[in-house]
PDB file of C-alpha atoms and ligand atoms in Angstrom:
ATOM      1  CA  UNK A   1      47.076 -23.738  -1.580  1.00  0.00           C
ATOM      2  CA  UNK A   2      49.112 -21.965   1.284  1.00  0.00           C
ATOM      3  CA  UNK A   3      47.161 -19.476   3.502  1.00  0.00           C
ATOM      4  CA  UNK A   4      47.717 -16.308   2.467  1.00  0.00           C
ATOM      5  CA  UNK A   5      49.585 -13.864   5.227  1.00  0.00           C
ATOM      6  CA  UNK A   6      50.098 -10.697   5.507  1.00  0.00           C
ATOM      7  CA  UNK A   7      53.770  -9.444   5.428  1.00  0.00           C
ATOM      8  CA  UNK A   8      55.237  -7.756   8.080  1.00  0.00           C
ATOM      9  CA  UNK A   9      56.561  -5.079   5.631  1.00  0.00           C
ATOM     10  CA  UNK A  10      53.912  -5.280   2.883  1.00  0.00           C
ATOM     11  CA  UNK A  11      56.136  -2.998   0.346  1.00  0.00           C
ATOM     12  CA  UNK A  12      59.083  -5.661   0.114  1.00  0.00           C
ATOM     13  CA  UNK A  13      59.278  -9.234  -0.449  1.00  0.00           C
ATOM     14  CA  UNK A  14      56.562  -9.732  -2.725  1.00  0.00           C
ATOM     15  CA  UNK A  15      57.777 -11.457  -5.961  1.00  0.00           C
ATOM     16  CA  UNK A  16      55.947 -12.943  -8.790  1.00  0.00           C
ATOM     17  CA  UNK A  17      57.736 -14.197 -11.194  1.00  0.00           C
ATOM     18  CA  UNK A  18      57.500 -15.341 -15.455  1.00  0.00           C
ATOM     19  CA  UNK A  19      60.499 -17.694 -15.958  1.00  0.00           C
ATOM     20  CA  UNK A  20      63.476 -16.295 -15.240  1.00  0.00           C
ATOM     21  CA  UNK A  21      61.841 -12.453 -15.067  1.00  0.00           C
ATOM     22  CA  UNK A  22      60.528 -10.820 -11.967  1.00  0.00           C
ATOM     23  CA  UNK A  23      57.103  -8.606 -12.530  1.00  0.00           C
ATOM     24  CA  UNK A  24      57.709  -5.055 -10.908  1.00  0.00           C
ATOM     25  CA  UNK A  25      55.766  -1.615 -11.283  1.00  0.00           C
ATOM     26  CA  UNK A  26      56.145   0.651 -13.935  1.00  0.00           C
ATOM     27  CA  UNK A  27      58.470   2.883 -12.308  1.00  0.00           C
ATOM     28  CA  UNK A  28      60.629  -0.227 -11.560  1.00  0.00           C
ATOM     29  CA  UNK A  29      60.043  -0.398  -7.937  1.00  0.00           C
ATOM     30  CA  UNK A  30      59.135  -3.606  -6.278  1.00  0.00           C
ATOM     31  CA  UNK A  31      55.142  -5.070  -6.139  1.00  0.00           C
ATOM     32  CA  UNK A  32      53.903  -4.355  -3.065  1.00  0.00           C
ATOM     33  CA  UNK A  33      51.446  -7.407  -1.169  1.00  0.00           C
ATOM     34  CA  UNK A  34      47.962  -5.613  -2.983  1.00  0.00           C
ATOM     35  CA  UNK A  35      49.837  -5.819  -6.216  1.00  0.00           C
ATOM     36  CA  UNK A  36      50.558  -9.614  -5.744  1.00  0.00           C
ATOM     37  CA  UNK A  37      47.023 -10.162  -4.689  1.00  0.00           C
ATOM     38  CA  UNK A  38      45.841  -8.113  -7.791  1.00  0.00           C
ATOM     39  CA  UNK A  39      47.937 -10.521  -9.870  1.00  0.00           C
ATOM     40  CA  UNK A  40      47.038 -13.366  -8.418  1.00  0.00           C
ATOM     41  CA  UNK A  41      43.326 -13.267  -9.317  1.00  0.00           C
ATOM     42  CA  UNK A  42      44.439 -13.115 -13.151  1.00  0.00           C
ATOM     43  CA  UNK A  43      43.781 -16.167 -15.223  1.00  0.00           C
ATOM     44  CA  UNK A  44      47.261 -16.668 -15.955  1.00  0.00           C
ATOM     45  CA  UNK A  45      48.111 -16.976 -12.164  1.00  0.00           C
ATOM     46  CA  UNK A  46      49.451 -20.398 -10.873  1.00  0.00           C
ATOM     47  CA  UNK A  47      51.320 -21.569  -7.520  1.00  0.00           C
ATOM     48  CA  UNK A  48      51.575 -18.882  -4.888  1.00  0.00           C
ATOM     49  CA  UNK A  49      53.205 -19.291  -1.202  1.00  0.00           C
ATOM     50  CA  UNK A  50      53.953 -17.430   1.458  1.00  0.00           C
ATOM     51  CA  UNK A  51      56.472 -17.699   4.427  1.00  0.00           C
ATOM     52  CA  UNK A  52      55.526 -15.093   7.297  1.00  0.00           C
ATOM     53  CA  UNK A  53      58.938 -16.349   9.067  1.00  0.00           C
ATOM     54  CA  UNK A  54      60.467 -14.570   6.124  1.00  0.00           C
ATOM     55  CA  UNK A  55      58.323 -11.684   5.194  1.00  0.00           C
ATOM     56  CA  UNK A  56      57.907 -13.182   2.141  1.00  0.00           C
ATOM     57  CA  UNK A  57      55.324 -13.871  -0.600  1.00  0.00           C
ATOM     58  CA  UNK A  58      55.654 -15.494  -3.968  1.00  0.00           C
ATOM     59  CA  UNK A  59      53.375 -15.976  -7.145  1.00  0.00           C
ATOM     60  CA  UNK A  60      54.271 -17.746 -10.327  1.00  0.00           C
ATOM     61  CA  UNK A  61      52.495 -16.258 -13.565  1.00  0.00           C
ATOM     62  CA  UNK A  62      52.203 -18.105 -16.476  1.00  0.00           C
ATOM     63  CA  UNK A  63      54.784 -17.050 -19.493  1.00  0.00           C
ATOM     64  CA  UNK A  64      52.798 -15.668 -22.788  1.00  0.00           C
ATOM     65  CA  UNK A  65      50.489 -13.613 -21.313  1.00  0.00           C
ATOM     66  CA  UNK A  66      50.170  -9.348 -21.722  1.00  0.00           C
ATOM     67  CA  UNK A  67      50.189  -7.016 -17.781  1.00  0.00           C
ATOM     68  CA  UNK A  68      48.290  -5.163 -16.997  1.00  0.00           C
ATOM     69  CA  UNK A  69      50.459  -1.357 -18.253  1.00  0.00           C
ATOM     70  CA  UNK A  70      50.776  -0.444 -14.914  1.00  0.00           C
ATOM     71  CA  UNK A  71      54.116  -3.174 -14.453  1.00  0.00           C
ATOM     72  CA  UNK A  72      56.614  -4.197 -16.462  1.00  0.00           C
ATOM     73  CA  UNK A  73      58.823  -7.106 -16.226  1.00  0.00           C
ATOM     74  CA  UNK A  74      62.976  -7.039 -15.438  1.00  0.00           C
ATOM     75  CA  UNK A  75      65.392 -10.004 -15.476  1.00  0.00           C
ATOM     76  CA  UNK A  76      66.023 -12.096 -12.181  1.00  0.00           C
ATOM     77  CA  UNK A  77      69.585 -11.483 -13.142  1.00  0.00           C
ATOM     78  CA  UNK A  78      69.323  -7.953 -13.176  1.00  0.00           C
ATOM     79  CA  UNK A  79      67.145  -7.879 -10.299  1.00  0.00           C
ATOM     80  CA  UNK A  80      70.293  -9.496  -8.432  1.00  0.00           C
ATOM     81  CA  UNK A  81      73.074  -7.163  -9.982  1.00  0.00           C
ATOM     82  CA  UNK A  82      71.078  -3.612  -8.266  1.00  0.00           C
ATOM     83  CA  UNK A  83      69.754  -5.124  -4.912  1.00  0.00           C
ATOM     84  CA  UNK A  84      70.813  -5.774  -1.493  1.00  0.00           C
ATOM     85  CA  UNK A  85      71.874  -9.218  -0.690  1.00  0.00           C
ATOM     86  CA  UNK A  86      68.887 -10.059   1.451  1.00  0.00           C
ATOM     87  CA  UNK A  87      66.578  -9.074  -1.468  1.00  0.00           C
ATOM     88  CA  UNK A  88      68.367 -11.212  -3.846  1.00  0.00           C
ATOM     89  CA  UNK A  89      68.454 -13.713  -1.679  1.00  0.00           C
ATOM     90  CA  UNK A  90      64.772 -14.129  -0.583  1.00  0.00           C
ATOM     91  CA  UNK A  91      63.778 -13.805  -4.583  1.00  0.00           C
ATOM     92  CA  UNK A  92      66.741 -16.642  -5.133  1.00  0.00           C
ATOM     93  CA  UNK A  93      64.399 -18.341  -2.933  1.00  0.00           C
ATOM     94  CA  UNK A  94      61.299 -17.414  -4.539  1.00  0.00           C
ATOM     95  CA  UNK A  95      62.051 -18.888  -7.470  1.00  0.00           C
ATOM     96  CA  UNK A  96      63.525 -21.906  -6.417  1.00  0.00           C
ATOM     97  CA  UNK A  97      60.887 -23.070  -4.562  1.00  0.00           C
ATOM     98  CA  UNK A  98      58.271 -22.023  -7.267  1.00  0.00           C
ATOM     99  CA  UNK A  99      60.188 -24.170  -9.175  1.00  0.00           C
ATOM    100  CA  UNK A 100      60.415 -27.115  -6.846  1.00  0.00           C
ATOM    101  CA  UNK A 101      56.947 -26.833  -5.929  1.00  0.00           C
ATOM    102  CA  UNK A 102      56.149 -27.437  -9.562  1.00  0.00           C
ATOM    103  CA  UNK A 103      58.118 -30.529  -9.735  1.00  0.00           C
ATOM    104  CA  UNK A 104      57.642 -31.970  -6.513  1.00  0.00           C
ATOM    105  CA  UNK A 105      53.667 -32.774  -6.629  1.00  0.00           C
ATOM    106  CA  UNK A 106      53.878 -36.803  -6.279  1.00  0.00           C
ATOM    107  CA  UNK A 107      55.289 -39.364  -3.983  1.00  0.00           C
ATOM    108  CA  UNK A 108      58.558 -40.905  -5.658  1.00  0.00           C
ATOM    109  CA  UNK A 109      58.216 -43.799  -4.232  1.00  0.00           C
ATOM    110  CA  UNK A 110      54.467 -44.296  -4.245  1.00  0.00           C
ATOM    111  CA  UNK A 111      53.004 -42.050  -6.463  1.00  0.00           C
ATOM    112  CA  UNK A 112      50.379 -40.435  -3.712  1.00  0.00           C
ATOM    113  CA  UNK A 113      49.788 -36.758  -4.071  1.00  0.00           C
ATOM    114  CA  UNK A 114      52.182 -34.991  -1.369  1.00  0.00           C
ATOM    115  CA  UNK A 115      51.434 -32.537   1.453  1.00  0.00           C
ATOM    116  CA  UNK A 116      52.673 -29.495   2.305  1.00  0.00           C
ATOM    117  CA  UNK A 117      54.695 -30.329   5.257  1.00  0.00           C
ATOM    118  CA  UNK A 118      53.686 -27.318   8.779  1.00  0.00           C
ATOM    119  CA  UNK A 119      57.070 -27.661  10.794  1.00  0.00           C
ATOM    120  CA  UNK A 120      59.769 -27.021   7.634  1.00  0.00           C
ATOM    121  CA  UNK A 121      60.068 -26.029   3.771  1.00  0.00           C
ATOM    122  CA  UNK A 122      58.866 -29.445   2.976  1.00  0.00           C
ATOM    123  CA  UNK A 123      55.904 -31.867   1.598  1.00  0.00           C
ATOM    124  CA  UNK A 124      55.488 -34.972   2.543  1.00  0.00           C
ATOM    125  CA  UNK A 125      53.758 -38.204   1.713  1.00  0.00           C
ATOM    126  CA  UNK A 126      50.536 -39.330   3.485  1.00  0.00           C
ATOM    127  CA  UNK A 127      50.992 -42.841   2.537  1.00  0.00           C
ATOM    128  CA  UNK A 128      54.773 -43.517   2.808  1.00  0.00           C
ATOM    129  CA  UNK A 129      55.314 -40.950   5.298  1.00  0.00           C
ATOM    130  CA  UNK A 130      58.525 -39.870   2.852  1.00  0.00           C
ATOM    131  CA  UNK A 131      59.448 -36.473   3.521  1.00  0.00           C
ATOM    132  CA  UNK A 132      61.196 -34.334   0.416  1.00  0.00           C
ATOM    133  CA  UNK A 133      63.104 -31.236   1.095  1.00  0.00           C
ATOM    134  CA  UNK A 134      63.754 -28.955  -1.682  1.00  0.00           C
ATOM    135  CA  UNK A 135      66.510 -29.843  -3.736  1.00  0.00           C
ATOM    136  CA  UNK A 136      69.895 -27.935  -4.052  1.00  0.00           C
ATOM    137  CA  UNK A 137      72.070 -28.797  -6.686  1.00  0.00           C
ATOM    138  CA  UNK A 138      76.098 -27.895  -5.874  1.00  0.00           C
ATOM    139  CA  UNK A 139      77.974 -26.465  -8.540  1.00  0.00           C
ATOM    140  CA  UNK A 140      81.877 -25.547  -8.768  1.00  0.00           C
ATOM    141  CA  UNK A 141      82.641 -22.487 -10.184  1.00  0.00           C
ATOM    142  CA  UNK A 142      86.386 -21.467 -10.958  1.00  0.00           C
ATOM    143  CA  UNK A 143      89.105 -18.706 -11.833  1.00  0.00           C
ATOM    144  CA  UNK A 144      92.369 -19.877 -12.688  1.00  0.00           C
ATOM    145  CA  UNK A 145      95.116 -17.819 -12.353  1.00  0.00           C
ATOM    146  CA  UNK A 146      98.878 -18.039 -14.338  1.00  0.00           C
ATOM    147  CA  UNK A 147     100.382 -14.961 -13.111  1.00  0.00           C
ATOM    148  CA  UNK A 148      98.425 -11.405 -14.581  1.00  0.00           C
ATOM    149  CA  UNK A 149      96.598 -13.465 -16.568  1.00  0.00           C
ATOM    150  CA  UNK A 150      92.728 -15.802 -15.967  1.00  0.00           C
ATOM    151  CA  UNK A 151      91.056 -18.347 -17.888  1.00  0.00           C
ATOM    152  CA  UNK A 152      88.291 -17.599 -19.238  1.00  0.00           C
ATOM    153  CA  UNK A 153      85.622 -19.169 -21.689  1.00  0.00           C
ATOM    154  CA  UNK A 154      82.445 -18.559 -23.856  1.00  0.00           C
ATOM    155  CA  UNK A 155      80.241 -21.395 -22.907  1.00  0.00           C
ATOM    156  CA  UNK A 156      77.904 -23.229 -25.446  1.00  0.00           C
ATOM    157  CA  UNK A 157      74.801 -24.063 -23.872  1.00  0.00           C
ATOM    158  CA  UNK A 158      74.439 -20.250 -21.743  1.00  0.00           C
ATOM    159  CA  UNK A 159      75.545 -16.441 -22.398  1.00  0.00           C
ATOM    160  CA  UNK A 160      77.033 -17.025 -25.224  1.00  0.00           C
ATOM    161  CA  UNK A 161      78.650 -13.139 -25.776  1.00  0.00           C
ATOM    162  CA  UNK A 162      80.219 -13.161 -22.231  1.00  0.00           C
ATOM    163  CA  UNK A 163      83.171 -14.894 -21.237  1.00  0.00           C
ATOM    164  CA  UNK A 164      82.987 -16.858 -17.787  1.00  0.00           C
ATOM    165  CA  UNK A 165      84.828 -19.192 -15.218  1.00  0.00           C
ATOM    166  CA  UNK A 166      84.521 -22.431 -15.486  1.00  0.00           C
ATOM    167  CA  UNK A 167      82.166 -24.122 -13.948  1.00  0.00           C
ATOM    168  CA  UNK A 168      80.254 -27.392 -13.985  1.00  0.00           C
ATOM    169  CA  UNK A 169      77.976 -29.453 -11.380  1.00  0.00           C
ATOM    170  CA  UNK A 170      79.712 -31.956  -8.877  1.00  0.00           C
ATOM    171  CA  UNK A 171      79.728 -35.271  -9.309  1.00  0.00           C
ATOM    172  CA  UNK A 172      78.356 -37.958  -6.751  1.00  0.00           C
ATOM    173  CA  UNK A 173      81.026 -38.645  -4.184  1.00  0.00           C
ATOM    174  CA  UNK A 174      83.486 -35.474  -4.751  1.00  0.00           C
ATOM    175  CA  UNK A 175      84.735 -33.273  -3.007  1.00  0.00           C
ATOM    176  CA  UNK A 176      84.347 -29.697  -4.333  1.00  0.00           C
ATOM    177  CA  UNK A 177      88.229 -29.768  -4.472  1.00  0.00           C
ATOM    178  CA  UNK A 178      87.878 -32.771  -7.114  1.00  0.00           C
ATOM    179  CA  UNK A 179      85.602 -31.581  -9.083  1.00  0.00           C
ATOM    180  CA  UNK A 180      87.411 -28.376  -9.781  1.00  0.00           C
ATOM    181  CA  UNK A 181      90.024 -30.207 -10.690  1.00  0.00           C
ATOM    182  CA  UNK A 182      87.631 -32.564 -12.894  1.00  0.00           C
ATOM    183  CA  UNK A 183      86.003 -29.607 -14.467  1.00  0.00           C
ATOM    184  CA  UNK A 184      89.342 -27.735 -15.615  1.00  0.00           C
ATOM    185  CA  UNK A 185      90.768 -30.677 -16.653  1.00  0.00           C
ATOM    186  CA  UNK A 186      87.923 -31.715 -18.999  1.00  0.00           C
ATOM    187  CA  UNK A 187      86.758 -28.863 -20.361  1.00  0.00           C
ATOM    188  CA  UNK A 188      89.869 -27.349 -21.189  1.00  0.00           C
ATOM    189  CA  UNK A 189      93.149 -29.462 -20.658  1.00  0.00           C
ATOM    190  CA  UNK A 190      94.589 -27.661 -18.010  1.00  0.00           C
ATOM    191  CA  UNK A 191      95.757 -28.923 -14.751  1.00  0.00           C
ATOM    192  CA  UNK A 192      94.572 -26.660 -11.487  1.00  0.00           C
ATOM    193  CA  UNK A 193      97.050 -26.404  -7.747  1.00  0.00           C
ATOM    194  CA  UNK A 194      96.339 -24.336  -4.851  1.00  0.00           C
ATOM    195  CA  UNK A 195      92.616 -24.468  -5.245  1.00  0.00           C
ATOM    196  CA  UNK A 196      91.109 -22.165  -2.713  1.00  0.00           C
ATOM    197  CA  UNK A 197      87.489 -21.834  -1.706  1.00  0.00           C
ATOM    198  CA  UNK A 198      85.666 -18.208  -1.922  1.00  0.00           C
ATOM    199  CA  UNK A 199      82.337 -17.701  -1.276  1.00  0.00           C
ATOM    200  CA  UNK A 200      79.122 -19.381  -2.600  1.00  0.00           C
ATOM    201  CA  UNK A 201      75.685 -17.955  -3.621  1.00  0.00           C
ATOM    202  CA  UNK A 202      72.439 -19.853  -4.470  1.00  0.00           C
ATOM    203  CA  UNK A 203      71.707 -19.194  -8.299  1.00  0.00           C
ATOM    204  CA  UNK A 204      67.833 -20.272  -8.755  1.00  0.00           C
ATOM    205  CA  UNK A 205      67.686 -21.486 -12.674  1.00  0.00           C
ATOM    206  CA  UNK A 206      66.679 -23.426 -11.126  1.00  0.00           C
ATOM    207  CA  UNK A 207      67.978 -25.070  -8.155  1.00  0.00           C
ATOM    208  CA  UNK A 208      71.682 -24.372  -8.053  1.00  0.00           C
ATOM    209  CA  UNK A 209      74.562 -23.694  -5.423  1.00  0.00           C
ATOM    210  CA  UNK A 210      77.686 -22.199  -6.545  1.00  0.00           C
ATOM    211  CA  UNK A 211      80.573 -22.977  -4.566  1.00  0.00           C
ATOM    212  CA  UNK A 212      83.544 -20.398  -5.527  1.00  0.00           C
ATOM    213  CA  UNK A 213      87.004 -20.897  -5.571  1.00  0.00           C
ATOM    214  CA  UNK A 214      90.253 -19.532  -7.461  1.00  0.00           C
ATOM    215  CA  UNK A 215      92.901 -22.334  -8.676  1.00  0.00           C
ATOM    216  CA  UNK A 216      96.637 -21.474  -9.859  1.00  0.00           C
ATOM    217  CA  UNK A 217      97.407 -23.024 -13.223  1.00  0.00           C
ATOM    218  CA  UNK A 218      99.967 -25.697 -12.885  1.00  0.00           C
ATOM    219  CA  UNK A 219     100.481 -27.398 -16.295  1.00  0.00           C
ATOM    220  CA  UNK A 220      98.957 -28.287 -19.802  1.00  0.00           C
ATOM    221  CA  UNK A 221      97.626 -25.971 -22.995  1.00  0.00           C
ATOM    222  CA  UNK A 222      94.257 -25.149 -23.529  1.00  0.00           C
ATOM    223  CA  UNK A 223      92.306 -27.904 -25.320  1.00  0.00           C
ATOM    224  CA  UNK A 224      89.013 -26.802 -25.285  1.00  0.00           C
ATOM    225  CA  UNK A 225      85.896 -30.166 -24.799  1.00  0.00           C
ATOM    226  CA  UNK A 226      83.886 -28.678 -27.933  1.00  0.00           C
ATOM    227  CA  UNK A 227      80.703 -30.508 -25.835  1.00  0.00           C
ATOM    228  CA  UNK A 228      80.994 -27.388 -23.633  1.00  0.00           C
ATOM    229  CA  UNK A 229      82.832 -24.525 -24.581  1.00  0.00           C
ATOM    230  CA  UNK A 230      83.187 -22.544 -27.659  1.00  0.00           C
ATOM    231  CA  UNK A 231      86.520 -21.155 -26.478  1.00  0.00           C
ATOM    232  CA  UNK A 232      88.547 -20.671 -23.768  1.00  0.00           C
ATOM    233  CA  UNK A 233      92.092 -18.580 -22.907  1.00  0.00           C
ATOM    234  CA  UNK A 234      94.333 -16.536 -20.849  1.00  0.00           C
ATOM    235  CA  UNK A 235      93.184 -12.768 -20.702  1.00  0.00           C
ATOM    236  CA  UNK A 236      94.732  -9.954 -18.817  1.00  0.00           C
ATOM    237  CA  UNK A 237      93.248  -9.182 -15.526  1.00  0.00           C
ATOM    238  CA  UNK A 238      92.616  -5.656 -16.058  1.00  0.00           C
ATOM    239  CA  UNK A 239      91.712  -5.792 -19.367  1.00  0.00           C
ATOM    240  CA  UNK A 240      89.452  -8.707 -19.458  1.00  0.00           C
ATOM    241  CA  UNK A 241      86.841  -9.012 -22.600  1.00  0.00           C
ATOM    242  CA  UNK A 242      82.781  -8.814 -21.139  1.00  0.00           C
ATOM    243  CA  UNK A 243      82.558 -10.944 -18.643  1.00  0.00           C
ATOM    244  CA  UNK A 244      79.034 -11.772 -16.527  1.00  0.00           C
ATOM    245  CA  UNK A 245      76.593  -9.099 -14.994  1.00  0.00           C
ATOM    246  CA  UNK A 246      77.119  -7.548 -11.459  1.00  0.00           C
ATOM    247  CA  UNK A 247      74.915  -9.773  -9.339  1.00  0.00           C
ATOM    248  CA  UNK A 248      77.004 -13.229  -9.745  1.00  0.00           C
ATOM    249  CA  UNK A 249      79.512 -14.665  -8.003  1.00  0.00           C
ATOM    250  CA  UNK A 250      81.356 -15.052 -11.512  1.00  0.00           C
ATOM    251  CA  UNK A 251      81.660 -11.534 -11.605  1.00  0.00           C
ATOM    252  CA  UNK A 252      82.988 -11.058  -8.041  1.00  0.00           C
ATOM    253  CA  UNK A 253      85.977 -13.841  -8.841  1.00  0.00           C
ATOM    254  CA  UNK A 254      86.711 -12.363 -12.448  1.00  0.00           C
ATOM    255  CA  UNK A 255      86.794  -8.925 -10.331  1.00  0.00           C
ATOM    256  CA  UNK A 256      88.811  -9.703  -7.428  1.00  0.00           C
ATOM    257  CA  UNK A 257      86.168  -8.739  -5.355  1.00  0.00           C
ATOM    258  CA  UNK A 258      86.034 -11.945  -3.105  1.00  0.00           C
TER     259      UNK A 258
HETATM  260 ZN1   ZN B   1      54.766 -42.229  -0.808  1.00  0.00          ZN
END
């Protein structure tokens, strides 16, 4: 278990987290450093860090269990769509490395317990001396234009009632060009030209970065892969169906905001 520091600004930065939802006081205003060390003595309390570098302080909670009436719990994703970018981001990082922690407990190549590692965010192992980073996974995410009008799709495995980009993780050995290419061409028959890179923001469920880009359409008809999508079509820019939450890079592309 890390030492336990104080944070340079004890009202921000202190995160504990259910899954994908963030605990926060009643009144909806962030924990505060005694809150998280309230919380931590609970039963239900599991893996807690903190990184003084960062002002930051993190505590994992275990799902199922009732708070204390004095908090109440919010979505990560909503958490993201009404805060700064440096909040998001250091509660993007909160949860990824709860979640790596987790996972990363035992030497791959060994099996020997690892240990936390003093010089970087890493553990290592006392036996084979192998270091592990935390892992990011890179993603492409994409709006294709033809003219007014984007593709867009309802996806089958997440937010079902919103219609999205396409996106999809890269393969070993792409680039992030290929794969956008790869992942409109697959998942719905349409061939991609003057792909152009965007922006890029780390989306923690658990370990992903989204790379951005917009793509002009440049042949084919929609032929949705049934494996992935339930639909997918052209919609009018400014009159687009729901699309995805403030907060994700989806919803700057669909928005023309990057
Ligand atoms: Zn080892």
């Amino acid at each position: 278990m890390a030492m336990i520091t104080f944070p340079k600004d004890p009202e921000k930065n202190c995160f504990a987290l259910i899954g994908r939802n963030l605990v926060l006081k009643e009144n909806g205003d962030n924990l505060t450093f005694q809150d998280l060390l309230e919380l931590k003595e609970r039963e239900d309390a599991g893996d807690f860090f903190s990184e003084p570098d960062n002002h930051l302080c993190a505590l994992e909670l275990t799902e199922g269990n009732t708070l204390p009436s004095k908090y109440k719990t919010d979505t990560v994703r909503h958490f993201f769509a009404t805060h700064p970018e440096e909040e998001s981001y250091l509660l993007a990082r909160s949860r990824a490395l709860l979640s790596w922690r987790k996972d990363m407990v035992y030497c791959s190549c060994c099996g020997t317990r690892l240990e936390e590692s003093t010089d970087s965010t890493s553990r290592f192992c006392p036996s084979c001396k192998k270091i592990i980073f935390p892992r990011i996974e890179p993603c492409v995410i994409v709006l294709v234009n033809r003219g007014e009008e984007i593709l867009l799709a309802r996806h089958l495995q997440r937010n079902q009632d919103v219609y999205a980009c396409i996106a999809g993780f890269m393969e070993v050995g792409e680039t992030a060009e290929h794969a956008v290419r790869r992942e409109i061409l697959e998942e719905t028959g349409i061939s991609v030209k003057n792909i152009h890179y965007r922006g890029s923001q780390s989306w923690p469920f658990p370990d992903q970065l989204m790379l951005a880009f917009t793509a002009e359409y440049e042949s084919g008809e929609i032929n949705v892969q049934k494996e992935e999508l339930i639909e997918a079509g052209w919609f009018d820019r400014n009159n687009c169906p729901a699309t995805p939450q403030p907060g994700s890079i989806a919803y700057r592309l669909i928005h023309g905001l990057i």
